[in-house]
Amino acid sequence: MAVHPVKVTYHGHATVSIESDGYNILIDPFFTGNPAAKIGPDDVKADFILVSHGHGDHVGDTVAIAKRTGALVIANFEIVNWLGNQGLENLHPLHIGGGNTFPFGRCKMTIAHHGSSLPDGAYGGNPGGFLLKLNSGKTVYFAGDTALTYDMKFLAEDNVDLAILPIGDNFTMGPDDAIKAVDLIRPVTVLPIHYNTWPYIETDVKAFQDRVIKEADAGCIVLAPEESFLIP
Ligand code: NI
Ligand code: MN
């Protein structure tokens, strides 16, 4: 399999775009009401939208962006049903432990320990994360909102190039547990997310970056909103 560059753009909070083989994969698109966002929901490209769980800071602008772009939305069965009730038709349900092959590569839903109720109080199923085996040859793990889980150790077998991990504490792993997660997953590079958006999750990201490099023997890239990098 040929390796092509994969561009990752951080939009602030937990919103990330992955550009691989010409496909734009938008994860947890939260722009409206996101204090960290520098662009709006009309400014982003999407061929696929992945939603990790039902909380408002992750479902975010999914409905509006999917309507505008026609993107295929991939989420758990319950969220997909809810999105169908909001008028979306291009939907693909997955559930934890299950994966499917899409034009960009394989996407498997992974375990997350968290909640998943939808903004209107509807049941959002279990929260998850995503393991993406991109056709470009890169493997990306997007943890979603989660506590540290020992199941992350299985991911060490997947040769993860980039692990996108929450580090903000309070609602998810904090820096100490995120370092343990890096030890379990053994990715080449870590991208920290879900920090500094609100006072509850204020975090010293530079200190975390230093710890990843020194203690966990992985690379760590810190991006400001709308900054991008190519997965090494
Ligand atoms: Ni959440
Ligand atoms: Mn969240």
PDB file of C-alpha atoms and ligand atoms in Angstrom:
ATOM      1  CA  MET A   1       0.000   0.000   0.000  1.00  0.00           C
ATOM      2  CA  ALA A   2       1.431   3.348  -1.003  1.00  0.00           C
ATOM      3  CA  VAL A   3       1.846   5.951   1.703  1.00  0.00           C
ATOM      4  CA  HIS A   4       0.436   9.352   0.805  1.00  0.00           C
ATOM      5  CA  PRO A   5       0.577  12.448   3.005  1.00  0.00           C
ATOM      6  CA  VAL A   6      -2.288  12.773   5.468  1.00  0.00           C
ATOM      7  CA  LYS A   7      -3.105  16.298   6.603  1.00  0.00           C
ATOM      8  CA  VAL A   8      -4.683  16.826  10.015  1.00  0.00           C
ATOM      9  CA  THR A   9      -6.292  20.149  10.944  1.00  0.00           C
ATOM     10  CA  TYR A  10      -7.403  21.045  14.479  1.00  0.00           C
ATOM     11  CA  HIS A  11     -10.492  23.248  14.721  1.00  0.00           C
ATOM     12  CA  GLY A  12     -10.424  23.637  18.512  1.00  0.00           C
ATOM     13  CA  HIS A  13     -11.961  21.555  21.344  1.00  0.00           C
ATOM     14  CA  ALA A  14     -12.417  18.024  19.907  1.00  0.00           C
ATOM     15  CA  THR A  15     -13.019  18.962  16.268  1.00  0.00           C
ATOM     16  CA  VAL A  16     -10.518  17.593  13.781  1.00  0.00           C
ATOM     17  CA  SER A  17     -10.330  17.287   9.986  1.00  0.00           C
ATOM     18  CA  ILE A  18      -8.332  14.528   8.329  1.00  0.00           C
ATOM     19  CA  GLU A  19      -7.536  14.891   4.636  1.00  0.00           C
ATOM     20  CA  SER A  20      -6.509  11.582   3.100  1.00  0.00           C
ATOM     21  CA  ASP A  21      -6.414  10.614  -0.591  1.00  0.00           C
ATOM     22  CA  GLY A  22      -8.565  13.655  -1.418  1.00  0.00           C
ATOM     23  CA  TYR A  23     -11.289  12.778   1.111  1.00  0.00           C
ATOM     24  CA  ASN A  24     -12.136  15.184   3.930  1.00  0.00           C
ATOM     25  CA  ILE A  25     -13.057  13.331   7.104  1.00  0.00           C
ATOM     26  CA  LEU A  26     -14.493  15.694   9.725  1.00  0.00           C
ATOM     27  CA  ILE A  27     -14.703  14.414  13.308  1.00  0.00           C
ATOM     28  CA  ASP A  28     -17.016  15.812  16.018  1.00  0.00           C
ATOM     29  CA  PRO A  29     -17.772  19.076  14.159  1.00  0.00           C
ATOM     30  CA  PHE A  30     -18.451  21.629  16.909  1.00  0.00           C
ATOM     31  CA  PHE A  31     -18.210  25.216  15.620  1.00  0.00           C
ATOM     32  CA  THR A  32     -21.379  27.082  16.704  1.00  0.00           C
ATOM     33  CA  GLY A  33     -20.944  27.989  20.382  1.00  0.00           C
ATOM     34  CA  ASN A  34     -17.403  26.611  20.522  1.00  0.00           C
ATOM     35  CA  PRO A  35     -15.292  29.270  22.284  1.00  0.00           C
ATOM     36  CA  ALA A  36     -12.151  27.807  20.656  1.00  0.00           C
ATOM     37  CA  ALA A  37     -13.441  27.862  17.065  1.00  0.00           C
ATOM     38  CA  LYS A  38     -11.929  30.314  14.582  1.00  0.00           C
ATOM     39  CA  ILE A  39     -14.198  29.372  11.663  1.00  0.00           C
ATOM     40  CA  GLY A  40     -17.891  28.602  11.291  1.00  0.00           C
ATOM     41  CA  PRO A  41     -19.784  25.510  10.146  1.00  0.00           C
ATOM     42  CA  ASP A  42     -20.095  26.937   6.612  1.00  0.00           C
ATOM     43  CA  ASP A  43     -16.307  27.170   6.229  1.00  0.00           C
ATOM     44  CA  VAL A  44     -15.371  23.517   6.515  1.00  0.00           C
ATOM     45  CA  LYS A  45     -15.201  20.739   3.923  1.00  0.00           C
ATOM     46  CA  ALA A  46     -16.598  17.288   4.595  1.00  0.00           C
ATOM     47  CA  ASP A  47     -17.054  14.117   2.585  1.00  0.00           C
ATOM     48  CA  PHE A  48     -17.479  12.080   5.773  1.00  0.00           C
ATOM     49  CA  ILE A  49     -18.495  13.192   9.271  1.00  0.00           C
ATOM     50  CA  LEU A  50     -17.686  10.961  12.251  1.00  0.00           C
ATOM     51  CA  VAL A  51     -19.544  11.560  15.528  1.00  0.00           C
ATOM     52  CA  SER A  52     -18.044   9.887  18.610  1.00  0.00           C
ATOM     53  CA  HIS A  53     -20.965  10.389  21.026  1.00  0.00           C
ATOM     54  CA  GLY A  54     -24.151  12.351  21.571  1.00  0.00           C
ATOM     55  CA  HIS A  55     -22.969  15.310  23.645  1.00  0.00           C
ATOM     56  CA  GLY A  56     -23.540  18.752  22.165  1.00  0.00           C
ATOM     57  CA  ASP A  57     -19.840  19.594  21.980  1.00  0.00           C
ATOM     58  CA  HIS A  58     -19.391  16.597  19.615  1.00  0.00           C
ATOM     59  CA  VAL A  59     -22.636  16.324  17.600  1.00  0.00           C
ATOM     60  CA  GLY A  60     -22.264  20.104  17.274  1.00  0.00           C
ATOM     61  CA  ASP A  61     -23.053  21.284  13.740  1.00  0.00           C
ATOM     62  CA  THR A  62     -23.312  17.795  12.232  1.00  0.00           C
ATOM     63  CA  VAL A  63     -26.843  18.292  10.897  1.00  0.00           C
ATOM     64  CA  ALA A  64     -26.138  21.633   9.189  1.00  0.00           C
ATOM     65  CA  ILE A  65     -22.778  20.554   7.731  1.00  0.00           C
ATOM     66  CA  ALA A  66     -24.155  17.227   6.487  1.00  0.00           C
ATOM     67  CA  LYS A  67     -27.104  19.004   4.853  1.00  0.00           C
ATOM     68  CA  ARG A  68     -24.794  21.503   3.141  1.00  0.00           C
ATOM     69  CA  THR A  69     -22.118  19.043   1.998  1.00  0.00           C
ATOM     70  CA  GLY A  70     -24.064  15.797   1.580  1.00  0.00           C
ATOM     71  CA  ALA A  71     -21.344  14.091   3.664  1.00  0.00           C
ATOM     72  CA  LEU A  72     -21.920  10.539   4.872  1.00  0.00           C
ATOM     73  CA  VAL A  73     -22.298  10.625   8.649  1.00  0.00           C
ATOM     74  CA  ILE A  74     -20.836   7.701  10.577  1.00  0.00           C
ATOM     75  CA  ALA A  75     -21.856   7.245  14.215  1.00  0.00           C
ATOM     76  CA  ASN A  76     -23.361   4.682  16.529  1.00  0.00           C
ATOM     77  CA  PHE A  77     -26.774   3.213  15.716  1.00  0.00           C
ATOM     78  CA  GLU A  78     -28.699   5.388  18.178  1.00  0.00           C
ATOM     79  CA  ILE A  79     -27.094   8.654  17.027  1.00  0.00           C
ATOM     80  CA  VAL A  80     -27.651   7.707  13.393  1.00  0.00           C
ATOM     81  CA  ASN A  81     -31.364   7.129  14.162  1.00  0.00           C
ATOM     82  CA  TRP A  82     -31.533  10.537  15.863  1.00  0.00           C
ATOM     83  CA  LEU A  83     -29.776  12.231  12.913  1.00  0.00           C
ATOM     84  CA  GLY A  84     -32.321  10.555  10.615  1.00  0.00           C
ATOM     85  CA  ASN A  85     -35.066  12.181  12.680  1.00  0.00           C
ATOM     86  CA  GLN A  86     -33.342  15.556  12.074  1.00  0.00           C
ATOM     87  CA  GLY A  87     -33.755  15.011   8.319  1.00  0.00           C
ATOM     88  CA  LEU A  88     -30.405  13.473   7.352  1.00  0.00           C
ATOM     89  CA  GLU A  89     -30.454  10.548   4.920  1.00  0.00           C
ATOM     90  CA  ASN A  90     -26.812   9.772   4.153  1.00  0.00           C
ATOM     91  CA  LEU A  91     -25.977   7.837   7.304  1.00  0.00           C
ATOM     92  CA  HIS A  92     -23.976   4.768   8.303  1.00  0.00           C
ATOM     93  CA  PRO A  93     -24.499   3.130  11.701  1.00  0.00           C
ATOM     94  CA  LEU A  94     -21.611   1.397  13.442  1.00  0.00           C
ATOM     95  CA  HIS A  95     -21.283   0.103  16.958  1.00  0.00           C
ATOM     96  CA  ILE A  96     -18.495  -0.637  19.386  1.00  0.00           C
ATOM     97  CA  GLY A  97     -16.089  -3.270  18.152  1.00  0.00           C
ATOM     98  CA  GLY A  98     -17.553  -3.143  14.655  1.00  0.00           C
ATOM     99  CA  GLY A  99     -15.942  -1.614  11.618  1.00  0.00           C
ATOM    100  CA  ASN A 100     -16.657  -1.116   7.950  1.00  0.00           C
ATOM    101  CA  THR A 101     -14.681  -0.258   4.842  1.00  0.00           C
ATOM    102  CA  PHE A 102     -15.397   3.173   3.391  1.00  0.00           C
ATOM    103  CA  PRO A 103     -13.826   4.903   0.352  1.00  0.00           C
ATOM    104  CA  PHE A 104     -11.116   6.411   2.636  1.00  0.00           C
ATOM    105  CA  GLY A 105     -10.280   3.110   4.356  1.00  0.00           C
ATOM    106  CA  ARG A 106     -11.516   1.121   7.346  1.00  0.00           C
ATOM    107  CA  CYS A 107     -13.260   2.723  10.303  1.00  0.00           C
ATOM    108  CA  LYS A 108     -13.827   0.751  13.498  1.00  0.00           C
ATOM    109  CA  MET A 109     -15.705   2.041  16.532  1.00  0.00           C
ATOM    110  CA  THR A 110     -13.738   1.662  19.751  1.00  0.00           C
ATOM    111  CA  ILE A 111     -14.664   1.670  23.438  1.00  0.00           C
ATOM    112  CA  ALA A 112     -14.955   4.928  25.362  1.00  0.00           C
ATOM    113  CA  HIS A 113     -15.925   5.293  29.008  1.00  0.00           C
ATOM    114  CA  HIS A 114     -18.164   8.359  29.093  1.00  0.00           C
ATOM    115  CA  GLY A 115     -21.811   9.392  28.462  1.00  0.00           C
ATOM    116  CA  SER A 116     -23.701   9.934  25.207  1.00  0.00           C
ATOM    117  CA  SER A 117     -27.099  11.618  25.692  1.00  0.00           C
ATOM    118  CA  LEU A 118     -28.117  13.810  22.748  1.00  0.00           C
ATOM    119  CA  PRO A 119     -28.728  17.589  23.021  1.00  0.00           C
ATOM    120  CA  ASP A 120     -32.534  17.140  23.268  1.00  0.00           C
ATOM    121  CA  GLY A 121     -32.153  14.453  25.950  1.00  0.00           C
ATOM    122  CA  ALA A 122     -32.646  11.520  23.541  1.00  0.00           C
ATOM    123  CA  TYR A 123     -30.717   8.316  24.207  1.00  0.00           C
ATOM    124  CA  GLY A 124     -27.385   8.406  22.387  1.00  0.00           C
ATOM    125  CA  GLY A 125     -26.261   4.825  22.876  1.00  0.00           C
ATOM    126  CA  ASN A 126     -22.758   4.184  24.139  1.00  0.00           C
ATOM    127  CA  PRO A 127     -19.958   6.653  23.503  1.00  0.00           C
ATOM    128  CA  GLY A 128     -17.104   5.545  21.295  1.00  0.00           C
ATOM    129  CA  GLY A 129     -13.939   6.428  19.507  1.00  0.00           C
ATOM    130  CA  PHE A 130     -12.657   5.579  16.042  1.00  0.00           C
ATOM    131  CA  LEU A 131      -9.747   3.579  14.695  1.00  0.00           C
ATOM    132  CA  LEU A 132      -9.089   4.646  11.103  1.00  0.00           C
ATOM    133  CA  LYS A 133      -6.908   2.518   8.843  1.00  0.00           C
ATOM    134  CA  LEU A 134      -6.609   4.970   5.990  1.00  0.00           C
ATOM    135  CA  ASN A 135      -5.965   3.816   2.419  1.00  0.00           C
ATOM    136  CA  SER A 136      -3.083   6.291   2.463  1.00  0.00           C
ATOM    137  CA  GLY A 137      -1.280   3.822   4.751  1.00  0.00           C
ATOM    138  CA  LYS A 138      -1.646   5.778   8.009  1.00  0.00           C
ATOM    139  CA  THR A 139      -3.513   4.596  11.096  1.00  0.00           C
ATOM    140  CA  VAL A 140      -5.280   7.175  13.259  1.00  0.00           C
ATOM    141  CA  TYR A 141      -6.949   6.580  16.628  1.00  0.00           C
ATOM    142  CA  PHE A 142      -9.465   9.197  17.744  1.00  0.00           C
ATOM    143  CA  ALA A 143     -10.257   8.292  21.357  1.00  0.00           C
ATOM    144  CA  GLY A 144     -13.381  10.420  21.782  1.00  0.00           C
ATOM    145  CA  ASP A 145     -14.297  11.584  25.258  1.00  0.00           C
ATOM    146  CA  THR A 146     -13.071   8.814  27.511  1.00  0.00           C
ATOM    147  CA  ALA A 147     -11.432   7.801  30.711  1.00  0.00           C
ATOM    148  CA  LEU A 148      -8.252   5.807  30.530  1.00  0.00           C
ATOM    149  CA  THR A 149      -9.171   2.219  29.677  1.00  0.00           C
ATOM    150  CA  TYR A 150      -6.918  -0.809  29.716  1.00  0.00           C
ATOM    151  CA  ASP A 151      -8.547  -1.884  26.428  1.00  0.00           C
ATOM    152  CA  MET A 152      -6.351   0.779  24.821  1.00  0.00           C
ATOM    153  CA  LYS A 153      -3.538  -1.754  25.156  1.00  0.00           C
ATOM    154  CA  PHE A 154      -5.027  -3.710  22.226  1.00  0.00           C
ATOM    155  CA  LEU A 155      -4.305  -0.692  20.002  1.00  0.00           C
ATOM    156  CA  ALA A 156      -0.564  -1.291  20.390  1.00  0.00           C
ATOM    157  CA  GLU A 157      -1.058  -4.109  17.838  1.00  0.00           C
ATOM    158  CA  ASP A 158      -2.513  -1.671  15.298  1.00  0.00           C
ATOM    159  CA  ASN A 159       0.669   0.401  14.841  1.00  0.00           C
ATOM    160  CA  VAL A 160      -1.078   3.711  15.418  1.00  0.00           C
ATOM    161  CA  ASP A 161       0.643   6.597  13.620  1.00  0.00           C
ATOM    162  CA  LEU A 162      -1.421   9.292  15.316  1.00  0.00           C
ATOM    163  CA  ALA A 163      -3.367   9.056  18.591  1.00  0.00           C
ATOM    164  CA  ILE A 164      -5.795  11.928  19.120  1.00  0.00           C
ATOM    165  CA  LEU A 165      -6.416  11.976  22.872  1.00  0.00           C
ATOM    166  CA  PRO A 166      -8.448  14.132  25.263  1.00  0.00           C
ATOM    167  CA  ILE A 167      -6.257  15.576  28.018  1.00  0.00           C
ATOM    168  CA  GLY A 168      -8.452  18.222  29.676  1.00  0.00           C
ATOM    169  CA  ASP A 169      -9.393  16.291  32.824  1.00  0.00           C
ATOM    170  CA  ASN A 170     -12.750  16.852  34.598  1.00  0.00           C
ATOM    171  CA  PHE A 171     -14.893  15.230  31.835  1.00  0.00           C
ATOM    172  CA  THR A 172     -12.234  12.944  30.307  1.00  0.00           C
ATOM    173  CA  MET A 173      -8.718  11.701  30.961  1.00  0.00           C
ATOM    174  CA  GLY A 174      -6.415  14.310  32.370  1.00  0.00           C
ATOM    175  CA  PRO A 175      -2.718  14.561  31.542  1.00  0.00           C
ATOM    176  CA  ASP A 176      -1.590  11.821  33.979  1.00  0.00           C
ATOM    177  CA  ASP A 177      -3.983   9.224  32.570  1.00  0.00           C
ATOM    178  CA  ALA A 178      -3.368  10.410  28.993  1.00  0.00           C
ATOM    179  CA  ILE A 179       0.343   9.644  29.524  1.00  0.00           C
ATOM    180  CA  LYS A 180      -0.667   6.140  30.669  1.00  0.00           C
ATOM    181  CA  ALA A 181      -2.834   5.848  27.543  1.00  0.00           C
ATOM    182  CA  VAL A 182       0.159   6.715  25.373  1.00  0.00           C
ATOM    183  CA  ASP A 183       2.148   3.991  27.159  1.00  0.00           C
ATOM    184  CA  LEU A 184      -0.592   1.461  26.311  1.00  0.00           C
ATOM    185  CA  ILE A 185      -1.236   2.559  22.708  1.00  0.00           C
ATOM    186  CA  ARG A 186       2.396   3.228  21.734  1.00  0.00           C
ATOM    187  CA  PRO A 187       1.581   5.616  18.861  1.00  0.00           C
ATOM    188  CA  VAL A 188       4.249   7.395  16.827  1.00  0.00           C
ATOM    189  CA  THR A 189       2.668  10.791  17.508  1.00  0.00           C
ATOM    190  CA  VAL A 190       0.053  12.198  19.900  1.00  0.00           C
ATOM    191  CA  LEU A 191      -2.316  15.107  19.219  1.00  0.00           C
ATOM    192  CA  PRO A 192      -3.910  16.372  22.456  1.00  0.00           C
ATOM    193  CA  ILE A 193      -7.473  17.719  22.273  1.00  0.00           C
ATOM    194  CA  HIS A 194     -10.445  18.569  24.539  1.00  0.00           C
ATOM    195  CA  TYR A 195      -8.577  21.086  26.730  1.00  0.00           C
ATOM    196  CA  ASN A 196      -8.741  24.855  27.432  1.00  0.00           C
ATOM    197  CA  THR A 197     -12.152  25.309  25.761  1.00  0.00           C
ATOM    198  CA  TRP A 198     -13.733  26.185  29.118  1.00  0.00           C
ATOM    199  CA  PRO A 199     -12.340  26.797  32.631  1.00  0.00           C
ATOM    200  CA  TYR A 200     -13.271  23.226  33.721  1.00  0.00           C
ATOM    201  CA  ILE A 201     -10.731  21.788  31.280  1.00  0.00           C
ATOM    202  CA  GLU A 202      -7.883  24.296  31.496  1.00  0.00           C
ATOM    203  CA  THR A 203      -4.673  22.341  31.018  1.00  0.00           C
ATOM    204  CA  ASP A 204      -0.983  23.094  30.558  1.00  0.00           C
ATOM    205  CA  VAL A 205      -0.606  21.540  27.113  1.00  0.00           C
ATOM    206  CA  LYS A 206       3.093  22.429  26.828  1.00  0.00           C
ATOM    207  CA  ALA A 207       3.806  20.483  30.028  1.00  0.00           C
ATOM    208  CA  PHE A 208       1.843  17.536  28.624  1.00  0.00           C
ATOM    209  CA  GLN A 209       3.799  17.711  25.375  1.00  0.00           C
ATOM    210  CA  ASP A 210       7.104  17.627  27.267  1.00  0.00           C
ATOM    211  CA  ARG A 211       5.941  14.628  29.308  1.00  0.00           C
ATOM    212  CA  VAL A 212       4.854  12.648  26.233  1.00  0.00           C
ATOM    213  CA  ILE A 213       8.260  13.120  24.653  1.00  0.00           C
ATOM    214  CA  LYS A 214      10.275  12.431  27.838  1.00  0.00           C
ATOM    215  CA  GLU A 215       8.155   9.821  29.653  1.00  0.00           C
ATOM    216  CA  ALA A 216       6.153   8.079  26.937  1.00  0.00           C
ATOM    217  CA  ASP A 217       8.695   7.999  24.109  1.00  0.00           C
ATOM    218  CA  ALA A 218       6.306   9.313  21.459  1.00  0.00           C
ATOM    219  CA  GLY A 219       6.106  12.517  19.455  1.00  0.00           C
ATOM    220  CA  CYS A 220       3.538  15.128  20.457  1.00  0.00           C
ATOM    221  CA  ILE A 221       2.184  17.844  18.210  1.00  0.00           C
ATOM    222  CA  VAL A 222       0.249  20.768  19.681  1.00  0.00           C
ATOM    223  CA  LEU A 223      -1.948  22.654  17.236  1.00  0.00           C
ATOM    224  CA  ALA A 224      -3.765  25.968  17.684  1.00  0.00           C
ATOM    225  CA  PRO A 225      -7.221  26.078  16.087  1.00  0.00           C
ATOM    226  CA  GLU A 226      -6.948  26.037  12.264  1.00  0.00           C
ATOM    227  CA  GLU A 227      -3.339  24.843  12.365  1.00  0.00           C
ATOM    228  CA  SER A 228      -2.498  21.713  10.378  1.00  0.00           C
ATOM    229  CA  PHE A 229       0.275  19.182  10.157  1.00  0.00           C
ATOM    230  CA  LEU A 230       1.174  16.160   8.056  1.00  0.00           C
ATOM    231  CA  ILE A 231       1.246  12.861   9.927  1.00  0.00           C
ATOM    232  CA  PRO A 232       4.929  11.841  10.079  1.00  0.00           C
TER     233      PRO A 232
HETATM  234 NI    NI B   1     -18.762  14.246  26.021  1.00  0.00          NI
HETATM  235 MN    MN B   2     -16.784  16.582  25.230  1.00  0.00          MN
END
